[in-house]
Amino acid sequence: MAVRTILRAGNPILRERATEFEVGEIQTESTRKLVADMFETMESANGQGLAAPQIGELKRVVIVRLFRQEEYIDRVLFNPKITVIGDSKLGSWEGCLSVPGFVGYVERIRKIKLEFYNESAKKNVETVEGYDAVVYQHECDHLDGILYTDRMIDSRLFGFDDVTDTQELKALVRSSYTG
Ligand code: NI
């Protein structure tokens, strides 16, 4: 295992479309090594998710770390496919290991259908809502060369994470719409 270099916004690799895994490729040694490197890299950067293109591998695999009270759940998704359910949106402040030091306000679909292959190469289909749905949408976007900054609807809701008071900034920008 190795901590890999995380590509930063501006690197054209982050703008490419990653390629699908063959199902038979999922349980190979090289894939296991890639996933292990992704976890080690994510942990060393204190991230909650990572997509393979962020370490320069244009393959359709993402990892996420979902927090549940005192513990967390790690998941690996190969060839994930998202279908939106409804048009209800959920807004949140997002950050990205490829855009280090910044946060931005993004609205995404609240509820999704998520299809993917797990590490045992078994197909899974789930319905996911809320914060977890935001995480999956953010990570899967990386597989299509999309960064959260592309999804922002107001570039004023973007700033350095150690400067941005998310509550204050949002209130300020919201009031300027009507003022
Ligand atoms: Ni990201």
PDB file of N, CA and C and ligand atoms in Angstrom, residues 49-51 54 94-99 108 138-139 142 146-148, ligand 1:
ATOM      1  N   GLY A  49     -14.026  10.634   1.259  1.00  0.00           N
ATOM      2  CA  GLY A  49     -14.317   9.946   0.007  1.00  0.00           C
ATOM      3  C   GLY A  49     -13.201  10.223  -0.972  1.00  0.00           C
ATOM      4  N   LEU A  50     -13.073   9.333  -1.940  1.00  0.00           N
ATOM      5  CA  LEU A  50     -12.042   9.523  -2.960  1.00  0.00           C
ATOM      6  C   LEU A  50     -12.445   8.723  -4.200  1.00  0.00           C
ATOM      7  N   ALA A  51     -12.171   9.288  -5.343  1.00  0.00           N
ATOM      8  CA  ALA A  51     -12.424   8.598  -6.609  1.00  0.00           C
ATOM      9  C   ALA A  51     -11.068   8.320  -7.264  1.00  0.00           C
ATOM     10  N   GLN A  54      -8.746  10.845  -8.944  1.00  0.00           N
ATOM     11  CA  GLN A  54      -8.043  11.814  -8.100  1.00  0.00           C
ATOM     12  C   GLN A  54      -6.606  11.386  -7.795  1.00  0.00           C
ATOM     13  N   GLU A  94     -19.616  21.781   0.454  1.00  0.00           N
ATOM     14  CA  GLU A  94     -18.759  20.663   0.077  1.00  0.00           C
ATOM     15  C   GLU A  94     -17.305  21.098  -0.004  1.00  0.00           C
ATOM     16  N   GLY A  95     -16.460  20.127   0.246  1.00  0.00           N
ATOM     17  CA  GLY A  95     -15.039  20.321   0.038  1.00  0.00           C
ATOM     18  C   GLY A  95     -14.563  19.156  -0.808  1.00  0.00           C
ATOM     19  N   CYS A  96     -13.332  19.243  -1.286  1.00  0.00           N
ATOM     20  CA  CYS A  96     -12.815  18.179  -2.146  1.00  0.00           C
ATOM     21  C   CYS A  96     -11.300  18.117  -1.980  1.00  0.00           C
ATOM     22  N   LEU A  97     -10.765  16.911  -1.897  1.00  0.00           N
ATOM     23  CA  LEU A  97      -9.314  16.756  -1.734  1.00  0.00           C
ATOM     24  C   LEU A  97      -8.552  17.275  -2.955  1.00  0.00           C
ATOM     25  N   SER A  98      -9.248  17.426  -4.077  1.00  0.00           N
ATOM     26  CA  SER A  98      -8.604  17.972  -5.277  1.00  0.00           C
ATOM     27  C   SER A  98      -8.728  19.494  -5.355  1.00  0.00           C
ATOM     28  N   VAL A  99      -9.476  20.067  -4.420  1.00  0.00           N
ATOM     29  CA  VAL A  99      -9.601  21.524  -4.326  1.00  0.00           C
ATOM     30  C   VAL A  99      -9.297  21.873  -2.863  1.00  0.00           C
ATOM     31  N   ARG A 108     -27.761  19.533  -4.503  1.00  0.00           N
ATOM     32  CA  ARG A 108     -27.836  18.279  -5.258  1.00  0.00           C
ATOM     33  C   ARG A 108     -29.194  17.628  -5.017  1.00  0.00           C
ATOM     34  N   HIS A 138     -21.133  13.470  -5.284  1.00  0.00           N
ATOM     35  CA  HIS A 138     -19.851  14.164  -5.391  1.00  0.00           C
ATOM     36  C   HIS A 138     -18.772  13.216  -5.936  1.00  0.00           C
ATOM     37  N   GLU A 139     -18.679  12.026  -5.341  1.00  0.00           N
ATOM     38  CA  GLU A 139     -17.621  11.087  -5.752  1.00  0.00           C
ATOM     39  C   GLU A 139     -17.839  10.578  -7.167  1.00  0.00           C
ATOM     40  N   HIS A 142     -16.682  12.712 -10.051  1.00  0.00           N
ATOM     41  CA  HIS A 142     -15.254  12.653 -10.391  1.00  0.00           C
ATOM     42  C   HIS A 142     -15.004  11.671 -11.541  1.00  0.00           C
ATOM     43  N   ILE A 146     -16.138  15.777 -13.429  1.00  0.00           N
ATOM     44  CA  ILE A 146     -16.876  16.930 -12.882  1.00  0.00           C
ATOM     45  C   ILE A 146     -16.431  17.201 -11.447  1.00  0.00           C
ATOM     46  N   LEU A 147     -16.168  18.456 -11.143  1.00  0.00           N
ATOM     47  CA  LEU A 147     -15.821  18.862  -9.778  1.00  0.00           C
ATOM     48  C   LEU A 147     -17.007  19.614  -9.165  1.00  0.00           C
ATOM     49  N   TYR A 148     -17.053  19.648  -7.825  1.00  0.00           N
ATOM     50  CA  TYR A 148     -18.214  20.292  -7.189  1.00  0.00           C
ATOM     51  C   TYR A 148     -18.339  21.763  -7.571  1.00  0.00           C
TER      52      TYR A 148
HETATM   53 NI    NI B   1     -13.924  15.425  -4.505  1.00  0.00          NI
END
